[in-house]
Amino acid sequence: MTEPLRLDVLEALHSTPSRRYLSETPIPEDVLWAILDAAIRGPSGGNRQGWGWVVVSDPEVKRPIAEWYRETWHAVYGRRRDEILEGRSDDNGLSPRSFLAADHLAAHIEEAPVWVFPVLRNAAEATNPLVGSSIYGAVQQLILAARAYGIGATLTSLHTAHEQQVAELLGLPADARTMALLPLGYPAKGRWSQPKRRPVEEVVHWGRWGVQRARPE
């Protein structure tokens, strides 16, 4: 098995951006097992671990899901391509560079050698907005573990516009739903770098909302 990088925890946390340009290079199965084993060590509500992890590499399974993904991408973002790339969009969360990366992923998502669907039981009919808290910590651990092996990932959910069809294709139990789609692959473009974020001073509130402090020098 390829040995993972021995990354400092904070270094990994500060240098794991979403990677959307992914090569078709296969991921060794022992590496995949190691990544998944790290993921399931993540937090789970009540330690119930009411989850499953569906790993997909079959092109025949990927193909229809990729088409559904692209359909939603176009409906939500793709039709606004010119507006976003020309800086005329009022969507502050999607820069032209981010758009191009996400657009590339939509066009090539099935080329990522492995997809992982985190699946949560008893979530199909859930109305609790916090239901994802029982699995998303583990999802982040999967992404960080992949980083240690030089494998890129991104958390996306555009397939969920066709959740029922995806669930049937994956053979999920009736009470389960996918909570994300994580395409995994060795990066074909870009680098491991600190994602750009608003300054911590702008988004942290002390004691109550609206109470902010300057960060000590």
PDB file of C-alpha atoms in Angstrom:
ATOM      1  CA  MET A   1       0.000   0.000   0.000  1.00  0.00           C
ATOM      2  CA  THR A   2       1.196   3.515  -0.748  1.00  0.00           C
ATOM      3  CA  GLU A   3       2.264   5.064   2.539  1.00  0.00           C
ATOM      4  CA  PRO A   4       0.248   8.137   3.567  1.00  0.00           C
ATOM      5  CA  LEU A   5       1.847  11.499   4.146  1.00  0.00           C
ATOM      6  CA  ARG A   6       2.522  12.200   7.806  1.00  0.00           C
ATOM      7  CA  LEU A   7       0.709  15.512   7.943  1.00  0.00           C
ATOM      8  CA  ASP A   8       0.359  17.663  11.023  1.00  0.00           C
ATOM      9  CA  VAL A   9      -3.345  17.844  11.874  1.00  0.00           C
ATOM     10  CA  LEU A  10      -3.566  21.629  11.534  1.00  0.00           C
ATOM     11  CA  GLU A  11      -1.569  21.538   8.305  1.00  0.00           C
ATOM     12  CA  ALA A  12      -4.075  19.076   6.850  1.00  0.00           C
ATOM     13  CA  LEU A  13      -7.019  21.156   8.053  1.00  0.00           C
ATOM     14  CA  HIS A  14      -5.578  24.277   6.427  1.00  0.00           C
ATOM     15  CA  SER A  15      -4.563  22.674   3.118  1.00  0.00           C
ATOM     16  CA  THR A  16      -7.445  20.481   1.996  1.00  0.00           C
ATOM     17  CA  PRO A  17      -9.537  22.400  -0.526  1.00  0.00           C
ATOM     18  CA  SER A  18     -12.173  20.784  -2.703  1.00  0.00           C
ATOM     19  CA  ARG A  19     -10.464  19.115  -5.661  1.00  0.00           C
ATOM     20  CA  ARG A  20     -12.669  19.058  -8.750  1.00  0.00           C
ATOM     21  CA  TYR A  21     -10.111  18.325 -11.471  1.00  0.00           C
ATOM     22  CA  LEU A  22      -9.576  14.604 -10.974  1.00  0.00           C
ATOM     23  CA  SER A  23      -7.673  12.096 -13.084  1.00  0.00           C
ATOM     24  CA  GLU A  24      -8.902   8.658 -14.118  1.00  0.00           C
ATOM     25  CA  THR A  25      -5.915   6.961 -12.470  1.00  0.00           C
ATOM     26  CA  PRO A  26      -7.229   4.005 -10.446  1.00  0.00           C
ATOM     27  CA  ILE A  27      -7.110   4.154  -6.657  1.00  0.00           C
ATOM     28  CA  PRO A  28      -5.553   1.026  -5.119  1.00  0.00           C
ATOM     29  CA  GLU A  29      -8.135  -0.961  -3.193  1.00  0.00           C
ATOM     30  CA  ASP A  30      -6.008  -1.115  -0.024  1.00  0.00           C
ATOM     31  CA  VAL A  31      -5.767   2.686  -0.047  1.00  0.00           C
ATOM     32  CA  LEU A  32      -9.517   2.936  -0.448  1.00  0.00           C
ATOM     33  CA  TRP A  33     -10.049   0.602   2.502  1.00  0.00           C
ATOM     34  CA  ALA A  34      -7.691   2.711   4.629  1.00  0.00           C
ATOM     35  CA  ILE A  35      -9.574   5.909   3.746  1.00  0.00           C
ATOM     36  CA  LEU A  36     -12.942   4.354   4.570  1.00  0.00           C
ATOM     37  CA  ASP A  37     -11.628   2.916   7.818  1.00  0.00           C
ATOM     38  CA  ALA A  38     -10.520   6.408   8.843  1.00  0.00           C
ATOM     39  CA  ALA A  39     -13.904   7.844   7.885  1.00  0.00           C
ATOM     40  CA  ILE A  40     -15.910   5.537  10.125  1.00  0.00           C
ATOM     41  CA  ARG A  41     -13.882   6.662  13.145  1.00  0.00           C
ATOM     42  CA  GLY A  42     -15.689   9.995  12.812  1.00  0.00           C
ATOM     43  CA  PRO A  43     -18.416  11.201  15.157  1.00  0.00           C
ATOM     44  CA  SER A  44     -21.903   9.761  15.009  1.00  0.00           C
ATOM     45  CA  GLY A  45     -24.976  11.011  16.856  1.00  0.00           C
ATOM     46  CA  GLY A  46     -25.415   8.931  19.996  1.00  0.00           C
ATOM     47  CA  ASN A  47     -22.644   6.723  18.600  1.00  0.00           C
ATOM     48  CA  ARG A  48     -25.419   4.860  16.784  1.00  0.00           C
ATOM     49  CA  GLN A  49     -23.452   4.654  13.531  1.00  0.00           C
ATOM     50  CA  GLY A  50     -26.656   4.306  11.587  1.00  0.00           C
ATOM     51  CA  TRP A  51     -24.808   4.724   8.361  1.00  0.00           C
ATOM     52  CA  GLY A  52     -23.496   2.889   5.323  1.00  0.00           C
ATOM     53  CA  TRP A  53     -20.947   3.839   2.697  1.00  0.00           C
ATOM     54  CA  VAL A  54     -21.706   2.862  -0.880  1.00  0.00           C
ATOM     55  CA  VAL A  55     -18.571   2.737  -3.055  1.00  0.00           C
ATOM     56  CA  VAL A  56     -19.210   2.952  -6.787  1.00  0.00           C
ATOM     57  CA  SER A  57     -16.715   2.374  -9.585  1.00  0.00           C
ATOM     58  CA  ASP A  58     -18.952   0.690 -12.186  1.00  0.00           C
ATOM     59  CA  PRO A  59     -19.349   3.006 -15.222  1.00  0.00           C
ATOM     60  CA  GLU A  60     -22.840   1.625 -15.834  1.00  0.00           C
ATOM     61  CA  VAL A  61     -23.975   2.805 -12.408  1.00  0.00           C
ATOM     62  CA  LYS A  62     -22.193   6.137 -12.706  1.00  0.00           C
ATOM     63  CA  ARG A  63     -23.584   7.000 -16.131  1.00  0.00           C
ATOM     64  CA  PRO A  64     -27.231   7.764 -15.262  1.00  0.00           C
ATOM     65  CA  ILE A  65     -26.301   9.476 -11.998  1.00  0.00           C
ATOM     66  CA  ALA A  66     -23.812  11.679 -13.863  1.00  0.00           C
ATOM     67  CA  GLU A  67     -26.561  12.710 -16.285  1.00  0.00           C
ATOM     68  CA  TRP A  68     -28.924  13.576 -13.421  1.00  0.00           C
ATOM     69  CA  TYR A  69     -26.099  15.508 -11.777  1.00  0.00           C
ATOM     70  CA  ARG A  70     -25.488  17.523 -14.948  1.00  0.00           C
ATOM     71  CA  GLU A  71     -29.191  18.202 -15.349  1.00  0.00           C
ATOM     72  CA  THR A  72     -29.315  19.807 -11.902  1.00  0.00           C
ATOM     73  CA  TRP A  73     -26.015  21.629 -12.422  1.00  0.00           C
ATOM     74  CA  HIS A  74     -27.359  23.253 -15.569  1.00  0.00           C
ATOM     75  CA  ALA A  75     -30.669  24.151 -13.960  1.00  0.00           C
ATOM     76  CA  VAL A  76     -29.036  25.803 -10.943  1.00  0.00           C
ATOM     77  CA  TYR A  77     -25.740  27.186 -12.261  1.00  0.00           C
ATOM     78  CA  GLY A  78     -24.880  26.211 -15.816  1.00  0.00           C
ATOM     79  CA  ARG A  79     -27.571  28.362 -17.427  1.00  0.00           C
ATOM     80  CA  ARG A  80     -25.998  31.353 -15.640  1.00  0.00           C
ATOM     81  CA  ARG A  81     -22.540  30.690 -17.071  1.00  0.00           C
ATOM     82  CA  ASP A  82     -22.043  34.028 -18.848  1.00  0.00           C
ATOM     83  CA  GLU A  83     -23.496  35.996 -15.950  1.00  0.00           C
ATOM     84  CA  ILE A  84     -21.127  34.353 -13.431  1.00  0.00           C
ATOM     85  CA  LEU A  85     -18.003  34.425 -15.610  1.00  0.00           C
ATOM     86  CA  GLU A  86     -18.547  38.091 -16.433  1.00  0.00           C
ATOM     87  CA  GLY A  87     -18.934  38.958 -12.747  1.00  0.00           C
ATOM     88  CA  ARG A  88     -22.564  39.993 -13.099  1.00  0.00           C
ATOM     89  CA  SER A  89     -23.896  37.462 -10.615  1.00  0.00           C
ATOM     90  CA  ASP A  90     -25.145  38.461  -7.173  1.00  0.00           C
ATOM     91  CA  ASP A  91     -24.115  35.009  -5.892  1.00  0.00           C
ATOM     92  CA  ASN A  92     -21.122  35.979  -3.766  1.00  0.00           C
ATOM     93  CA  GLY A  93     -20.293  32.355  -3.010  1.00  0.00           C
ATOM     94  CA  LEU A  94     -19.400  31.347  -6.569  1.00  0.00           C
ATOM     95  CA  SER A  95     -16.478  33.115  -8.190  1.00  0.00           C
ATOM     96  CA  PRO A  96     -15.661  32.628 -11.876  1.00  0.00           C
ATOM     97  CA  ARG A  97     -12.768  30.354 -10.897  1.00  0.00           C
ATOM     98  CA  SER A  98     -14.981  28.264  -8.629  1.00  0.00           C
ATOM     99  CA  PHE A  99     -17.622  28.099 -11.344  1.00  0.00           C
ATOM    100  CA  LEU A 100     -15.151  26.758 -13.898  1.00  0.00           C
ATOM    101  CA  ALA A 101     -13.934  24.084 -11.484  1.00  0.00           C
ATOM    102  CA  ALA A 102     -17.478  23.026 -10.614  1.00  0.00           C
ATOM    103  CA  ASP A 103     -18.475  23.110 -14.272  1.00  0.00           C
ATOM    104  CA  HIS A 104     -15.542  20.838 -15.096  1.00  0.00           C
ATOM    105  CA  LEU A 105     -16.579  18.430 -12.368  1.00  0.00           C
ATOM    106  CA  ALA A 106     -20.137  18.311 -13.714  1.00  0.00           C
ATOM    107  CA  ALA A 107     -18.876  17.559 -17.213  1.00  0.00           C
ATOM    108  CA  HIS A 108     -16.407  14.884 -16.093  1.00  0.00           C
ATOM    109  CA  ILE A 109     -17.694  13.534 -12.777  1.00  0.00           C
ATOM    110  CA  GLU A 110     -18.003   9.946 -14.014  1.00  0.00           C
ATOM    111  CA  GLU A 111     -14.277   9.967 -14.866  1.00  0.00           C
ATOM    112  CA  ALA A 112     -13.356  10.076 -11.175  1.00  0.00           C
ATOM    113  CA  PRO A 113     -12.378   6.443 -10.546  1.00  0.00           C
ATOM    114  CA  VAL A 114     -14.314   6.069  -7.304  1.00  0.00           C
ATOM    115  CA  TRP A 115     -17.470   7.614  -5.917  1.00  0.00           C
ATOM    116  CA  VAL A 116     -18.490   7.285  -2.283  1.00  0.00           C
ATOM    117  CA  PHE A 117     -22.063   7.861  -1.159  1.00  0.00           C
ATOM    118  CA  PRO A 118     -22.419   8.378   2.601  1.00  0.00           C
ATOM    119  CA  VAL A 119     -25.801   6.906   3.436  1.00  0.00           C
ATOM    120  CA  LEU A 120     -27.819   7.559   6.588  1.00  0.00           C
ATOM    121  CA  ARG A 121     -30.473   5.190   7.853  1.00  0.00           C
ATOM    122  CA  ASN A 122     -33.827   6.484   9.151  1.00  0.00           C
ATOM    123  CA  ALA A 123     -33.310   9.658   7.137  1.00  0.00           C
ATOM    124  CA  ALA A 124     -35.530   9.123   4.102  1.00  0.00           C
ATOM    125  CA  GLU A 125     -38.483  10.890   5.681  1.00  0.00           C
ATOM    126  CA  ALA A 126     -36.580  13.002   8.188  1.00  0.00           C
ATOM    127  CA  THR A 127     -37.664  16.616   8.693  1.00  0.00           C
ATOM    128  CA  ASN A 128     -35.021  17.437  11.303  1.00  0.00           C
ATOM    129  CA  PRO A 129     -32.611  19.929   9.686  1.00  0.00           C
ATOM    130  CA  LEU A 130     -29.820  18.562  11.883  1.00  0.00           C
ATOM    131  CA  VAL A 131     -30.096  14.993  10.642  1.00  0.00           C
ATOM    132  CA  GLY A 132     -26.850  15.294   8.679  1.00  0.00           C
ATOM    133  CA  SER A 133     -24.889  15.988  11.853  1.00  0.00           C
ATOM    134  CA  SER A 134     -24.809  12.227  12.408  1.00  0.00           C
ATOM    135  CA  ILE A 135     -22.608  11.662   9.377  1.00  0.00           C
ATOM    136  CA  TYR A 136     -20.925  14.836   8.126  1.00  0.00           C
ATOM    137  CA  GLY A 137     -18.126  14.687  10.685  1.00  0.00           C
ATOM    138  CA  ALA A 138     -17.233  11.267   9.312  1.00  0.00           C
ATOM    139  CA  VAL A 139     -17.479  12.614   5.765  1.00  0.00           C
ATOM    140  CA  GLN A 140     -14.866  15.251   6.578  1.00  0.00           C
ATOM    141  CA  GLN A 141     -12.622  12.563   8.033  1.00  0.00           C
ATOM    142  CA  LEU A 142     -12.883  10.682   4.750  1.00  0.00           C
ATOM    143  CA  ILE A 143     -11.821  13.808   2.856  1.00  0.00           C
ATOM    144  CA  LEU A 144      -8.860  14.381   5.192  1.00  0.00           C
ATOM    145  CA  ALA A 145      -7.807  10.731   5.018  1.00  0.00           C
ATOM    146  CA  ALA A 146      -7.925  10.909   1.221  1.00  0.00           C
ATOM    147  CA  ARG A 147      -5.716  14.003   1.411  1.00  0.00           C
ATOM    148  CA  ALA A 148      -3.092  12.007   3.313  1.00  0.00           C
ATOM    149  CA  TYR A 149      -2.900   9.599   0.377  1.00  0.00           C
ATOM    150  CA  GLY A 150      -2.741  12.403  -2.186  1.00  0.00           C
ATOM    151  CA  ILE A 151      -6.309  11.784  -3.306  1.00  0.00           C
ATOM    152  CA  GLY A 152      -8.649  14.688  -3.968  1.00  0.00           C
ATOM    153  CA  ALA A 153     -12.329  14.860  -3.113  1.00  0.00           C
ATOM    154  CA  THR A 154     -15.221  17.236  -2.949  1.00  0.00           C
ATOM    155  CA  LEU A 155     -18.569  17.041  -1.189  1.00  0.00           C
ATOM    156  CA  THR A 156     -21.435  17.582  -3.568  1.00  0.00           C
ATOM    157  CA  SER A 157     -25.151  16.858  -3.540  1.00  0.00           C
ATOM    158  CA  LEU A 158     -26.604  17.814  -6.920  1.00  0.00           C
ATOM    159  CA  HIS A 159     -27.615  14.203  -7.498  1.00  0.00           C
ATOM    160  CA  THR A 160     -30.237  14.497  -4.744  1.00  0.00           C
ATOM    161  CA  ALA A 161     -32.710  16.136  -7.113  1.00  0.00           C
ATOM    162  CA  HIS A 162     -33.099  12.526  -8.282  1.00  0.00           C
ATOM    163  CA  GLU A 163     -32.703  10.945  -4.851  1.00  0.00           C
ATOM    164  CA  GLN A 164     -35.371   8.283  -5.368  1.00  0.00           C
ATOM    165  CA  GLN A 165     -33.858   7.085  -8.640  1.00  0.00           C
ATOM    166  CA  VAL A 166     -30.371   7.091  -7.124  1.00  0.00           C
ATOM    167  CA  ALA A 167     -31.605   5.147  -4.092  1.00  0.00           C
ATOM    168  CA  GLU A 168     -33.171   2.529  -6.350  1.00  0.00           C
ATOM    169  CA  LEU A 169     -30.048   2.273  -8.477  1.00  0.00           C
ATOM    170  CA  LEU A 170     -27.892   1.768  -5.375  1.00  0.00           C
ATOM    171  CA  GLY A 171     -30.345  -0.632  -3.774  1.00  0.00           C
ATOM    172  CA  LEU A 172     -30.715   1.420  -0.605  1.00  0.00           C
ATOM    173  CA  PRO A 173     -33.072   0.360   2.206  1.00  0.00           C
ATOM    174  CA  ALA A 174     -36.397   2.187   2.143  1.00  0.00           C
ATOM    175  CA  ASP A 175     -35.523   4.248   5.229  1.00  0.00           C
ATOM    176  CA  ALA A 176     -32.133   5.406   3.937  1.00  0.00           C
ATOM    177  CA  ARG A 177     -30.990   8.349   1.874  1.00  0.00           C
ATOM    178  CA  THR A 178     -27.710   9.516   0.440  1.00  0.00           C
ATOM    179  CA  MET A 179     -26.256  12.484   2.292  1.00  0.00           C
ATOM    180  CA  ALA A 180     -23.626  13.419  -0.293  1.00  0.00           C
ATOM    181  CA  LEU A 181     -21.694  12.266  -3.309  1.00  0.00           C
ATOM    182  CA  LEU A 182     -17.915  12.270  -2.967  1.00  0.00           C
ATOM    183  CA  PRO A 183     -15.972  11.752  -6.214  1.00  0.00           C
ATOM    184  CA  LEU A 184     -12.428  10.611  -5.370  1.00  0.00           C
ATOM    185  CA  GLY A 185      -9.373  10.753  -7.598  1.00  0.00           C
ATOM    186  CA  TYR A 186      -5.775  11.802  -7.858  1.00  0.00           C
ATOM    187  CA  PRO A 187      -5.729  15.518  -8.703  1.00  0.00           C
ATOM    188  CA  ALA A 188      -5.165  16.361 -12.359  1.00  0.00           C
ATOM    189  CA  LYS A 189      -4.895  20.109 -11.814  1.00  0.00           C
ATOM    190  CA  GLY A 190      -4.460  22.532  -8.937  1.00  0.00           C
ATOM    191  CA  ARG A 191      -2.620  22.134  -5.663  1.00  0.00           C
ATOM    192  CA  TRP A 192      -3.085  21.489  -1.999  1.00  0.00           C
ATOM    193  CA  SER A 193      -3.533  24.977  -0.645  1.00  0.00           C
ATOM    194  CA  GLN A 194      -5.436  26.883   1.989  1.00  0.00           C
ATOM    195  CA  PRO A 195      -9.003  27.576   0.809  1.00  0.00           C
ATOM    196  CA  LYS A 196      -9.895  31.251   0.749  1.00  0.00           C
ATOM    197  CA  ARG A 197     -12.346  32.194   3.464  1.00  0.00           C
ATOM    198  CA  ARG A 198     -13.716  35.347   5.017  1.00  0.00           C
ATOM    199  CA  PRO A 199     -11.512  36.478   7.922  1.00  0.00           C
ATOM    200  CA  VAL A 200     -12.226  34.600  11.128  1.00  0.00           C
ATOM    201  CA  GLU A 201     -12.858  37.923  12.892  1.00  0.00           C
ATOM    202  CA  GLU A 202     -15.869  38.541  10.602  1.00  0.00           C
ATOM    203  CA  VAL A 203     -17.658  35.281  11.275  1.00  0.00           C
ATOM    204  CA  VAL A 204     -16.943  34.554  14.955  1.00  0.00           C
ATOM    205  CA  HIS A 205     -19.291  36.009  17.577  1.00  0.00           C
ATOM    206  CA  TRP A 206     -18.437  36.025  21.271  1.00  0.00           C
ATOM    207  CA  GLY A 207     -21.175  35.192  23.757  1.00  0.00           C
ATOM    208  CA  ARG A 208     -23.966  36.359  21.464  1.00  0.00           C
ATOM    209  CA  TRP A 209     -24.482  37.237  17.832  1.00  0.00           C
ATOM    210  CA  GLY A 210     -23.005  40.560  16.844  1.00  0.00           C
ATOM    211  CA  VAL A 211     -20.335  40.691  19.554  1.00  0.00           C
ATOM    212  CA  GLN A 212     -16.993  40.506  17.797  1.00  0.00           C
ATOM    213  CA  ARG A 213     -13.387  40.992  18.763  1.00  0.00           C
ATOM    214  CA  ALA A 214     -10.183  41.855  16.995  1.00  0.00           C
ATOM    215  CA  ARG A 215      -7.829  38.913  16.772  1.00  0.00           C
ATOM    216  CA  PRO A 216      -4.705  39.399  18.907  1.00  0.00           C
ATOM    217  CA  GLU A 217      -1.557  40.070  16.965  1.00  0.00           C
TER     218      GLU A 217
END
